[in-house]
Amino acid sequence: MNITLKVWRQAGPKDAGKFETYQHDGIVEEMSFLEMLDVFNEKLLEAGTEPIAFEHDCREGICGSCGCMVNGRAHGPKDGATLCQVHMRSYKDGDTITLEPFRAKAFPILKDLVVDRSAFDSIIQAGGYISVRTGAAQDANMRPVEKAIADEAFDAATCIGCGACVASCPNGSASLFTSAKIAHLNMLPQGEPEKYKRATAMVTAMDDAMFGACSNHEECEATCPKGIGVEYISQMNKNLIWGELFEHDS
Amino acid sequence: MNPIARLYKSTIGKKVIMAVTGLIMVFWLLSHLGGNTLMFLGQEWMDAYAHKIHNLGPLLWVMRLGMLGVIVAHIWSAIAVTRISWAAREHSYKGGRKTNVSTWSARLMRIGGIIIVLFIFWHLADLTLGWVHPDFKMQEEGGAAAYHNLTVSLRQIPVAIFYMVSVIFVGLHFSHGIQSGFQTLGLNHPKWNGIRKMTSWGLGTLIAVGNIAIVAATMFKLIGGE
């Protein structure tokens, strides 16, 4: 299979960057998307040119490292999958694939397809933990949690922090990420006592990191590799509104 | 600090202001449409209705200033979140960003909002102040002004078309705005999401079709005769 690759090349954070077009042949459909890039990078190295920088780690869809815009869609064409879970069988001979880094002011480009997602860490640092004393480890099921709530909290907790929600959002908003990180703690007994404080702290950190404002296009939900839904955004808003209006101390 | 001011500091707080003021305007516009359907019943009904509203006295001014406040707050918050969002994507996608589920009504919120503001200015200059009206009668002078003013204005084809295009944008604004407003206010439940979105589309269609019916019927002389 022969593919035309149109890749965003940017030497460093200060560089202007531009698209470069390459021909890549000898691709087999069993290759994963990232393997295809690995093989291409070998060719670039052999030719003495700089390989394409892209982030990756586990390559099984659970670490959240990989991802870029593939033909304008975060993580490529497959629903519910990270870029590393896409295989070249999704493409056919002669296709053109455009690769561009996630774009947001809060995600500065470091090199080629690699962006700095530390802004997500600042949101977690603001409240993505519990600080109440829970004592020593208890027996399992000592504190019953309703199955439906446990499931919902778990769904939120599947967020791998890849940044696809921000990349897909017309406003560059991190609402889906932040809301998932708030929800999985706020819904469970350990996180519940601090839920209003947490919502305010994490939303403030999100705003301070210069992410945009949600306008409910729901593009994030459509491209989230973990299928996290916008209902968590609504829940985050409810926690924030209630907390700011009625539960604010001082 | 005042809780509302504290809430307003966050992007979500700005969205809350937009949602609440938006939903107030939805109720207001639906009653506006309800009142204006009296055009179909004829001059007596319409003028009697207009008269009742004018005779509200100070209450009328409370309503007018209240609506002005609501509109200003809505636009103020809209500009604030738009600026935040534009800054958040300071470099756009050079290779384009694919749209997967976003609706046209969602994407037309900003441009539609601007068109609606321009329309409100025209609408007030036309039928409240009479500045751009060819033969405007003040309500106070005679008992029969509203019906006359409306029919004369909407018999001008370009004006009627502007009215109809504008209410289509109001309809589109409704169909994204209502369901989006409820989502912003935290009212999202899997059981009700279908109804939330259906109601939003339904009211959007109602406000557009209802108003177009009045304008078109007047333009084609079904209302007011020759």
CSV table of C-alpha atoms in Angstrom, one decimal:
chain,number,residue,atom,x,y,z
A,1,MET,CA,0.0,0.0,0.0
A,2,ASN,CA,1.3,3.5,-0.9
A,3,ILE,CA,0.3,6.4,1.2
A,4,THR,CA,0.9,10.2,0.8
A,5,LEU,CA,1.8,11.6,4.2
A,6,LYS,CA,1.2,15.3,4.8
A,7,VAL,CA,2.9,16.0,8.2
A,8,TRP,CA,3.2,19.1,10.3
A,9,ARG,CA,6.9,19.7,10.8
A,10,GLN,CA,8.0,22.1,13.4
A,11,ALA,CA,11.6,22.1,14.7
A,12,GLY,CA,10.8,23.6,18.1
A,13,PRO,CA,8.3,25.6,20.1
A,14,LYS,CA,9.4,28.9,18.5
A,15,ASP,CA,9.5,27.6,14.9
A,16,ALA,CA,6.7,28.6,12.6
A,17,GLY,CA,6.2,25.1,11.2
A,18,LYS,CA,4.7,23.9,8.0
A,19,PHE,CA,3.3,20.9,6.3
A,20,GLU,CA,5.7,18.5,4.4
A,21,THR,CA,4.5,16.0,2.0
A,22,TYR,CA,6.1,12.6,1.8
A,23,GLN,CA,5.5,9.4,-0.2
A,24,HIS,CA,5.4,6.2,2.0
A,25,ASP,CA,5.3,2.9,0.2
A,26,GLY,CA,5.4,-0.8,1.2
A,27,ILE,CA,2.8,-0.4,4.0
A,28,VAL,CA,0.9,-3.6,4.9
A,29,GLU,CA,-2.6,-3.3,6.3
A,30,GLU,CA,-1.7,-5.2,9.5
A,31,MET,CA,0.6,-2.4,10.6
A,32,SER,CA,-0.6,-0.2,13.3
A,33,PHE,CA,-0.7,3.5,12.6
A,34,LEU,CA,2.3,4.2,14.8
A,35,GLU,CA,4.2,1.3,13.3
A,36,MET,CA,3.6,2.8,9.9
A,37,LEU,CA,5.2,6.0,11.3
A,38,ASP,CA,8.1,4.1,12.9
A,39,VAL,CA,8.9,2.5,9.5
A,40,PHE,CA,8.7,5.8,7.8
A,41,ASN,CA,11.0,7.4,10.4
A,42,GLU,CA,13.6,4.7,9.7
A,43,LYS,CA,13.5,5.7,6.1
A,44,LEU,CA,14.0,9.3,7.1
A,45,LEU,CA,16.9,8.4,9.3
A,46,GLU,CA,18.5,6.3,6.5
A,47,ALA,CA,18.1,9.3,4.3
A,48,GLY,CA,19.8,11.4,6.9
A,49,THR,CA,16.8,13.6,7.8
A,50,GLU,CA,15.2,14.3,11.1
A,51,PRO,CA,12.5,11.7,12.0
A,52,ILE,CA,8.9,12.9,12.7
A,53,ALA,CA,8.5,13.4,16.5
A,54,PHE,CA,5.3,11.9,17.9
A,55,GLU,CA,4.4,10.8,21.4
A,56,HIS,CA,3.6,7.2,22.3
A,57,ASP,CA,4.1,4.8,25.2
A,58,CYS,CA,1.9,1.8,25.9
A,59,ARG,CA,0.6,1.4,22.4
A,60,GLU,CA,-2.5,-0.4,23.8
A,61,GLY,CA,-4.8,2.5,24.3
A,62,ILE,CA,-4.4,3.0,28.1
A,63,CYS,CA,-1.6,5.5,28.7
A,64,GLY,CA,-2.9,8.6,26.9
A,65,SER,CA,0.4,9.5,25.4
A,66,CYS,CA,-0.3,9.2,21.7
A,67,GLY,CA,-2.6,11.2,19.5
A,68,CYS,CA,-2.7,13.9,16.9
A,69,MET,CA,-5.2,15.1,14.4
A,70,VAL,CA,-5.4,12.6,11.5
A,71,ASN,CA,-7.3,14.1,8.6
A,72,GLY,CA,-8.8,16.7,11.0
A,73,ARG,CA,-10.0,14.1,13.5
A,74,ALA,CA,-8.3,13.5,16.9
A,75,HIS,CA,-6.9,9.9,17.1
A,76,GLY,CA,-7.9,9.1,13.5
A,77,PRO,CA,-11.0,7.5,12.0
A,78,LYS,CA,-12.0,4.9,14.6
A,79,ASP,CA,-14.6,5.6,17.2
A,80,GLY,CA,-13.5,4.8,20.8
A,81,ALA,CA,-9.9,4.2,19.9
A,82,THR,CA,-6.6,6.0,20.5
A,83,LEU,CA,-4.3,6.5,17.5
A,84,CYS,CA,-2.2,3.5,18.5
A,85,GLN,CA,-5.2,1.3,18.2
A,86,VAL,CA,-5.8,2.3,14.6
A,87,HIS,CA,-4.5,0.0,11.9
A,88,MET,CA,-3.6,0.6,8.4
A,89,ARG,CA,-6.5,-1.5,7.2
A,90,SER,CA,-8.5,1.6,7.8
A,91,TYR,CA,-6.9,3.1,4.8
A,92,LYS,CA,-6.5,2.1,1.2
A,93,ASP,CA,-3.8,2.4,-1.4
A,94,GLY,CA,-3.3,6.0,-2.6
A,95,ASP,CA,-4.8,7.7,0.4
A,96,THR,CA,-3.5,10.9,1.7
A,97,ILE,CA,-3.1,11.2,5.5
A,98,THR,CA,-2.7,14.6,7.0
A,99,LEU,CA,-1.1,14.7,10.5
A,100,GLU,CA,-1.3,17.8,12.6
A,101,PRO,CA,-0.6,18.3,16.3
A,102,PHE,CA,-3.4,19.0,18.7
A,103,ARG,CA,-3.9,22.8,18.7
A,104,ALA,CA,-4.7,24.8,21.8
A,105,LYS,CA,-3.0,27.7,23.5
A,106,ALA,CA,-2.8,25.6,26.6
A,107,PHE,CA,-1.0,22.8,24.6
A,108,PRO,CA,2.1,24.5,23.1
A,109,ILE,CA,3.7,22.5,20.3
A,110,LEU,CA,7.1,21.2,21.4
A,111,LYS,CA,8.2,19.5,18.1
A,112,ASP,CA,6.3,18.2,15.1
A,113,LEU,CA,3.3,16.3,16.5
A,114,VAL,CA,4.3,16.5,20.1
A,115,VAL,CA,2.5,19.0,22.4
A,116,ASP,CA,3.0,19.9,26.0
A,117,ARG,CA,-0.1,18.8,27.9
A,118,SER,CA,1.2,19.9,31.4
A,119,ALA,CA,-1.8,22.1,31.6
A,120,PHE,CA,-3.8,19.0,32.4
A,121,ASP,CA,-1.4,18.3,35.3
A,122,SER,CA,-2.1,21.8,36.7
A,123,ILE,CA,-5.9,20.9,36.8
A,124,ILE,CA,-5.2,17.6,38.6
A,125,GLN,CA,-2.9,19.4,41.1
A,126,ALA,CA,-5.7,21.8,41.9
A,127,GLY,CA,-8.1,19.2,43.2
A,128,GLY,CA,-7.8,15.8,41.5
A,129,TYR,CA,-7.2,14.0,44.8
A,130,ILE,CA,-8.8,13.5,48.2
A,131,SER,CA,-7.5,15.1,51.3
A,132,VAL,CA,-9.9,13.6,53.9
A,133,ARG,CA,-8.5,11.0,56.1
A,134,THR,CA,-9.9,7.6,55.2
A,135,GLY,CA,-8.0,5.6,57.7
A,136,ALA,CA,-6.4,2.2,57.0
A,137,ALA,CA,-7.6,0.1,54.2
A,138,GLN,CA,-11.0,-1.3,54.9
A,139,ASP,CA,-12.5,-4.6,54.0
A,140,ALA,CA,-13.9,-4.6,50.5
A,141,ASN,CA,-17.6,-3.5,50.3
A,142,MET,CA,-17.5,-2.1,53.9
A,143,ARG,CA,-19.0,1.0,52.4
A,144,PRO,CA,-21.6,0.1,49.9
A,145,VAL,CA,-21.8,2.1,46.7
A,146,GLU,CA,-24.8,1.7,44.5
A,147,LYS,CA,-23.9,-0.2,41.4
A,148,ALA,CA,-25.2,2.4,39.0
A,149,ILE,CA,-23.1,5.1,40.7
A,150,ALA,CA,-20.0,2.9,40.9
A,151,ASP,CA,-20.3,2.3,37.1
A,152,GLU,CA,-20.7,5.9,36.3
A,153,ALA,CA,-17.8,6.9,38.5
A,154,PHE,CA,-15.7,4.2,36.7
A,155,ASP,CA,-16.8,5.4,33.3
A,156,ALA,CA,-15.5,8.9,34.3
A,157,ALA,CA,-12.3,7.4,35.7
A,158,THR,CA,-11.4,5.8,32.3
A,159,CYS,CA,-10.2,9.2,31.1
A,160,ILE,CA,-6.6,8.8,30.1
A,161,GLY,CA,-5.9,12.5,29.7
A,162,CYS,CA,-4.9,12.3,26.0
A,163,GLY,CA,-6.3,15.7,25.2
A,164,ALA,CA,-8.5,14.7,22.3
A,165,CYS,CA,-11.4,16.5,23.8
A,166,VAL,CA,-9.5,19.8,23.8
A,167,ALA,CA,-8.2,19.2,20.3
A,168,SER,CA,-11.7,18.4,18.9
A,169,CYS,CA,-13.5,21.2,20.6
A,170,PRO,CA,-14.2,24.2,18.4
A,171,ASN,CA,-13.4,26.4,21.5
A,172,GLY,CA,-10.4,24.5,22.8
A,173,SER,CA,-12.2,23.7,26.0
A,174,ALA,CA,-11.0,21.2,28.5
A,175,SER,CA,-14.4,20.7,30.0
A,176,LEU,CA,-14.7,17.0,29.3
A,177,PHE,CA,-11.3,16.2,30.8
A,178,THR,CA,-11.9,18.4,33.9
A,179,SER,CA,-15.4,17.1,34.4
A,180,ALA,CA,-14.4,13.5,34.2
A,181,LYS,CA,-11.6,14.0,36.7
A,182,ILE,CA,-14.0,15.8,39.1
A,183,ALA,CA,-16.8,13.3,38.6
A,184,HIS,CA,-15.0,10.1,39.4
A,185,LEU,CA,-14.0,11.5,42.8
A,186,ASN,CA,-17.2,13.5,43.5
A,187,MET,CA,-19.5,10.5,43.0
A,188,LEU,CA,-17.8,8.2,45.5
A,189,PRO,CA,-17.9,8.4,49.3
A,190,GLN,CA,-14.2,9.3,49.7
A,191,GLY,CA,-14.4,12.2,47.3
A,192,GLU,CA,-17.9,13.4,48.1
A,193,PRO,CA,-17.2,15.6,51.2
A,194,GLU,CA,-14.9,17.9,49.2
A,195,LYS,CA,-17.0,18.0,46.0
A,196,TYR,CA,-17.8,21.7,45.9
A,197,LYS,CA,-14.3,22.8,46.8
A,198,ARG,CA,-12.9,20.4,44.2
A,199,ALA,CA,-15.2,21.6,41.5
A,200,THR,CA,-14.3,25.3,42.1
A,201,ALA,CA,-10.5,24.6,42.4
A,202,MET,CA,-10.3,22.5,39.3
A,203,VAL,CA,-12.5,24.7,37.2
A,204,THR,CA,-10.4,27.7,38.3
A,205,ALA,CA,-7.2,25.9,37.3
A,206,MET,CA,-8.8,25.0,33.9
A,207,ASP,CA,-9.7,28.6,33.3
A,208,ASP,CA,-6.2,29.8,34.4
A,209,ALA,CA,-4.6,27.4,32.0
A,210,MET,CA,-6.3,29.3,29.1
A,211,PHE,CA,-8.6,26.6,27.9
A,212,GLY,CA,-11.7,27.8,26.1
A,213,ALA,CA,-15.4,27.8,27.2
A,214,CYS,CA,-17.7,24.9,26.5
A,215,SER,CA,-20.5,25.7,24.0
A,216,ASN,CA,-22.0,22.2,24.0
A,217,HIS,CA,-21.1,21.1,20.4
A,218,GLU,CA,-20.4,17.7,21.9
A,219,GLU,CA,-17.4,17.1,19.6
A,220,CYS,CA,-15.4,16.0,22.6
A,221,GLU,CA,-17.7,13.1,23.3
A,222,ALA,CA,-17.7,12.0,19.7
A,223,THR,CA,-13.9,11.8,19.6
A,224,CYS,CA,-13.1,10.7,23.1
A,225,PRO,CA,-11.2,7.3,22.8
A,226,LYS,CA,-12.9,6.2,26.0
A,227,GLY,CA,-16.4,7.3,25.1
A,228,ILE,CA,-16.8,9.7,28.1
A,229,GLY,CA,-20.0,11.6,27.8
A,230,VAL,CA,-20.9,15.2,28.2
A,231,GLU,CA,-23.2,14.4,31.1
A,232,TYR,CA,-20.1,14.8,33.3
A,233,ILE,CA,-19.8,18.4,32.1
A,234,SER,CA,-23.3,19.0,33.2
A,235,GLN,CA,-22.5,17.4,36.5
A,236,MET,CA,-19.4,19.6,36.9
A,237,ASN,CA,-21.4,22.7,36.2
A,238,LYS,CA,-24.0,21.6,38.8
A,239,ASN,CA,-21.3,21.1,41.4
A,240,LEU,CA,-19.7,24.4,40.6
A,241,ILE,CA,-22.9,26.5,40.5
A,242,TRP,CA,-24.2,25.0,43.7
A,243,GLY,CA,-20.9,25.3,45.5
A,244,GLU,CA,-20.3,28.9,44.4
A,245,LEU,CA,-23.8,30.0,45.3
A,246,PHE,CA,-24.6,28.1,48.5
A,247,GLU,CA,-21.6,26.3,49.9
A,248,HIS,CA,-18.9,28.9,49.7
A,249,ASP,CA,-17.2,29.5,53.0
A,250,SER,CA,-16.0,33.0,53.9
B,1,MET,CA,-18.0,38.7,47.4
B,2,ASN,CA,-21.4,38.5,45.9
B,3,PRO,CA,-22.1,34.9,44.9
B,4,ILE,CA,-23.2,35.9,41.4
B,5,ALA,CA,-20.1,37.9,40.8
B,6,ARG,CA,-18.0,35.0,42.2
B,7,LEU,CA,-19.8,32.6,39.8
B,8,TYR,CA,-19.3,35.0,36.9
B,9,LYS,CA,-15.5,34.9,37.3
B,10,SER,CA,-15.4,31.4,35.8
B,11,THR,CA,-16.1,30.5,32.2
B,12,ILE,CA,-18.9,28.3,33.5
B,13,GLY,CA,-20.4,31.2,35.4
B,14,LYS,CA,-20.5,33.3,32.3
B,15,LYS,CA,-22.3,30.4,30.5
B,16,VAL,CA,-24.8,30.2,33.4
B,17,ILE,CA,-25.6,33.9,32.9
B,18,MET,CA,-26.0,33.2,29.2
B,19,ALA,CA,-28.2,30.2,29.9
B,20,VAL,CA,-30.5,31.9,32.4
B,21,THR,CA,-31.0,35.1,30.4
B,22,GLY,CA,-31.5,33.0,27.3
B,23,LEU,CA,-34.2,30.9,28.8
B,24,ILE,CA,-35.9,34.1,30.1
B,25,MET,CA,-35.9,35.4,26.5
B,26,VAL,CA,-37.3,32.1,25.2
B,27,PHE,CA,-40.3,32.6,27.5
B,28,TRP,CA,-40.6,36.2,26.5
B,29,LEU,CA,-40.4,35.4,22.7
B,30,LEU,CA,-42.9,32.7,23.0
B,31,SER,CA,-45.4,35.0,24.6
B,32,HIS,CA,-44.5,37.6,22.0
B,33,LEU,CA,-45.4,35.1,19.3
B,34,GLY,CA,-48.6,34.2,21.2
B,35,GLY,CA,-49.7,37.8,21.3
B,36,ASN,CA,-48.9,38.4,17.7
B,37,THR,CA,-51.0,35.5,16.4
B,38,LEU,CA,-53.9,37.8,17.2
B,39,MET,CA,-53.1,39.4,13.9
B,40,PHE,CA,-54.9,36.4,12.4
B,41,LEU,CA,-58.1,37.3,14.3
B,42,GLY,CA,-58.1,40.8,12.9
B,43,GLN,CA,-57.6,44.4,13.8
B,44,GLU,CA,-59.9,44.6,16.9
B,45,TRP,CA,-58.1,41.8,18.6
B,46,MET,CA,-54.6,43.0,17.8
B,47,ASP,CA,-55.3,46.6,18.8
B,48,ALA,CA,-57.1,45.6,22.0
B,49,TYR,CA,-54.1,43.5,22.9
B,50,ALA,CA,-51.7,46.4,22.1
B,51,HIS,CA,-53.8,48.7,24.1
B,52,LYS,CA,-53.8,46.4,27.2
B,53,ILE,CA,-50.0,46.3,27.1
B,54,HIS,CA,-49.7,50.0,26.8
B,55,ASN,CA,-52.1,50.5,29.7
B,56,LEU,CA,-49.8,48.5,32.0
B,57,GLY,CA,-48.1,51.9,32.8
B,58,PRO,CA,-45.0,51.5,35.0
B,59,LEU,CA,-45.2,47.7,34.8
B,60,LEU,CA,-44.5,48.1,31.0
B,61,TRP,CA,-41.3,50.0,31.8
B,62,VAL,CA,-40.3,47.4,34.4
B,63,MET,CA,-40.7,44.8,31.6
B,64,ARG,CA,-38.8,46.9,29.0
B,65,LEU,CA,-35.9,47.6,31.3
B,66,GLY,CA,-35.9,44.1,32.6
B,67,MET,CA,-35.6,42.8,29.0
B,68,LEU,CA,-32.9,45.3,28.2
B,69,GLY,CA,-30.9,44.1,31.2
B,70,VAL,CA,-31.4,40.4,30.2
B,71,ILE,CA,-30.3,41.1,26.6
B,72,VAL,CA,-27.3,43.1,27.7
B,73,ALA,CA,-26.2,40.4,30.2
B,74,HIS,CA,-26.7,37.7,27.5
B,75,ILE,CA,-24.6,39.6,24.9
B,76,TRP,CA,-22.0,40.6,27.5
B,77,SER,CA,-21.4,37.0,28.5
B,78,ALA,CA,-21.5,35.8,25.0
B,79,ILE,CA,-18.7,38.2,24.0
B,80,ALA,CA,-16.7,37.2,27.1
B,81,VAL,CA,-16.8,33.5,26.4
B,82,THR,CA,-16.2,34.0,22.7
B,83,ARG,CA,-13.1,36.0,23.4
B,84,ILE,CA,-11.9,33.3,25.8
B,85,SER,CA,-12.5,30.6,23.3
B,86,TRP,CA,-10.8,32.4,20.4
B,87,ALA,CA,-7.8,33.0,22.6
B,88,ALA,CA,-7.8,29.3,23.6
B,89,ARG,CA,-7.3,28.3,19.9
B,90,GLU,CA,-4.9,31.0,19.0
B,91,HIS,CA,-3.5,29.0,16.0
B,92,SER,CA,-6.2,27.4,14.0
B,93,TYR,CA,-5.8,24.0,12.4
B,94,LYS,CA,-3.9,24.5,9.1
B,95,GLY,CA,-5.1,21.1,7.8
B,96,GLY,CA,-8.7,21.7,9.0
B,97,ARG,CA,-10.7,20.2,11.8
B,98,LYS,CA,-13.4,17.7,10.9
B,99,THR,CA,-16.9,18.2,12.4
B,100,ASN,CA,-18.3,15.0,13.7
B,101,VAL,CA,-21.5,15.7,15.6
B,102,SER,CA,-21.8,19.5,15.9
B,103,THR,CA,-25.0,20.9,14.4
B,104,TRP,CA,-25.5,23.8,12.1
B,105,SER,CA,-27.5,25.5,14.7
B,106,ALA,CA,-24.6,25.2,17.2
B,107,ARG,CA,-22.2,26.6,14.7
B,108,LEU,CA,-24.4,29.5,13.8
B,109,MET,CA,-24.8,30.7,17.3
B,110,ARG,CA,-22.4,33.6,17.1
B,111,ILE,CA,-23.2,34.9,13.6
B,112,GLY,CA,-26.9,34.3,14.3
B,113,GLY,CA,-26.6,36.3,17.5
B,114,ILE,CA,-25.2,39.2,15.6
B,115,ILE,CA,-28.0,39.1,13.1
B,116,ILE,CA,-30.6,38.9,15.8
B,117,VAL,CA,-29.1,42.0,17.6
B,118,LEU,CA,-29.2,43.9,14.3
B,119,PHE,CA,-32.8,42.7,13.8
B,120,ILE,CA,-33.8,43.9,17.3
B,121,PHE,CA,-32.5,47.4,16.6
B,122,TRP,CA,-34.4,47.5,13.3
B,123,HIS,CA,-37.5,46.0,14.9
B,124,LEU,CA,-37.6,48.6,17.7
B,125,ALA,CA,-36.8,51.4,15.3
B,126,ASP,CA,-39.6,50.1,13.0
B,127,LEU,CA,-42.5,49.2,15.3
B,128,THR,CA,-41.8,50.7,18.7
B,129,LEU,CA,-40.2,54.1,17.8
B,130,GLY,CA,-41.3,54.4,14.2
B,131,TRP,CA,-38.0,55.8,13.0
B,132,VAL,CA,-37.8,53.7,9.9
B,133,HIS,CA,-41.5,53.2,9.4
B,134,PRO,CA,-43.2,54.8,6.4
B,135,ASP,CA,-46.4,55.7,8.1
B,136,PHE,CA,-46.0,55.2,11.9
B,137,LYS,CA,-48.9,55.9,14.3
B,138,MET,CA,-48.2,56.3,18.0
B,139,GLN,CA,-50.2,54.0,20.2
B,140,GLU,CA,-51.3,56.9,22.4
B,141,GLU,CA,-52.8,59.0,19.6
B,142,GLY,CA,-55.5,56.6,18.5
B,143,GLY,CA,-56.7,53.2,19.8
B,144,ALA,CA,-55.8,51.6,16.5
B,145,ALA,CA,-52.1,51.7,15.9
B,146,ALA,CA,-50.4,48.3,16.3
B,147,TYR,CA,-52.3,46.5,13.5
B,148,HIS,CA,-51.9,49.4,11.1
B,149,ASN,CA,-48.1,49.7,11.9
B,150,LEU,CA,-47.5,46.0,11.5
B,151,THR,CA,-49.4,45.6,8.2
B,152,VAL,CA,-47.9,48.8,6.6
B,153,SER,CA,-44.4,47.7,7.6
B,154,LEU,CA,-44.7,44.1,6.5
B,155,ARG,CA,-46.1,45.0,3.1
B,156,GLN,CA,-42.6,46.3,2.2
B,157,ILE,CA,-41.1,43.1,0.6
B,158,PRO,CA,-37.5,43.7,1.6
B,159,VAL,CA,-38.5,44.4,5.2
B,160,ALA,CA,-40.7,41.3,5.3
B,161,ILE,CA,-37.8,39.2,3.9
B,162,PHE,CA,-35.4,40.6,6.6
B,163,TYR,CA,-38.0,39.8,9.3
B,164,MET,CA,-38.3,36.2,8.0
B,165,VAL,CA,-34.6,35.6,7.7
B,166,SER,CA,-34.1,37.0,11.2
B,167,VAL,CA,-36.7,34.7,12.7
B,168,ILE,CA,-35.1,31.7,11.1
B,169,PHE,CA,-31.9,32.7,12.9
B,170,VAL,CA,-34.0,33.0,16.1
B,171,GLY,CA,-35.3,29.5,15.5
B,172,LEU,CA,-31.8,28.2,15.0
B,173,HIS,CA,-30.6,30.0,18.1
B,174,PHE,CA,-33.4,28.4,20.0
B,175,SER,CA,-32.7,24.9,18.8
B,176,HIS,CA,-29.2,24.9,20.0
B,177,GLY,CA,-29.6,27.4,22.8
B,178,ILE,CA,-32.4,25.8,24.8
B,179,GLN,CA,-30.9,22.3,25.1
B,180,SER,CA,-27.5,23.8,25.6
B,181,GLY,CA,-28.8,26.1,28.3
B,182,PHE,CA,-30.2,23.2,30.3
B,183,GLN,CA,-27.0,21.2,29.8
B,184,THR,CA,-25.0,24.2,31.1
B,185,LEU,CA,-27.2,24.5,34.2
B,186,GLY,CA,-26.6,20.9,35.0
B,187,LEU,CA,-29.9,19.5,33.8
B,188,ASN,CA,-28.6,16.5,31.9
B,189,HIS,CA,-30.2,13.2,32.6
B,190,PRO,CA,-30.1,10.2,30.2
B,191,LYS,CA,-33.8,9.7,30.7
B,192,TRP,CA,-34.6,13.3,29.7
B,193,ASN,CA,-31.9,14.1,27.1
B,194,GLY,CA,-34.1,13.0,24.2
B,195,ILE,CA,-36.9,15.2,25.4
B,196,ARG,CA,-34.5,18.1,26.1
B,197,LYS,CA,-33.2,18.1,22.5
B,198,MET,CA,-36.6,17.5,21.0
B,199,THR,CA,-38.2,20.4,22.9
B,200,SER,CA,-35.3,22.6,21.8
B,201,TRP,CA,-35.8,21.8,18.1
B,202,GLY,CA,-39.6,21.9,18.5
B,203,LEU,CA,-39.6,25.4,20.1
B,204,GLY,CA,-37.0,26.6,17.5
B,205,THR,CA,-39.3,25.4,14.7
B,206,LEU,CA,-42.3,26.9,16.4
B,207,ILE,CA,-40.8,30.4,16.8
B,208,ALA,CA,-39.5,30.4,13.3
B,209,VAL,CA,-42.6,29.0,11.5
B,210,GLY,CA,-45.1,30.9,13.7
B,211,ASN,CA,-43.4,34.3,13.1
B,212,ILE,CA,-42.9,33.6,9.4
B,213,ALA,CA,-46.6,32.7,9.1
B,214,ILE,CA,-47.5,36.1,10.4
B,215,VAL,CA,-45.0,38.0,8.3
B,216,ALA,CA,-45.9,36.0,5.1
B,217,ALA,CA,-49.6,36.3,5.6
B,218,THR,CA,-49.3,40.1,6.0
B,219,MET,CA,-46.9,40.4,3.0
B,220,PHE,CA,-49.3,38.3,0.8
B,221,LYS,CA,-52.2,40.4,2.0
B,222,LEU,CA,-54.0,37.5,3.7
B,223,ILE,CA,-53.9,39.7,6.8
B,224,GLY,CA,-55.3,43.2,6.3
B,225,GLY,CA,-56.8,42.6,2.9
B,226,GLU,CA,-56.1,44.9,0.0
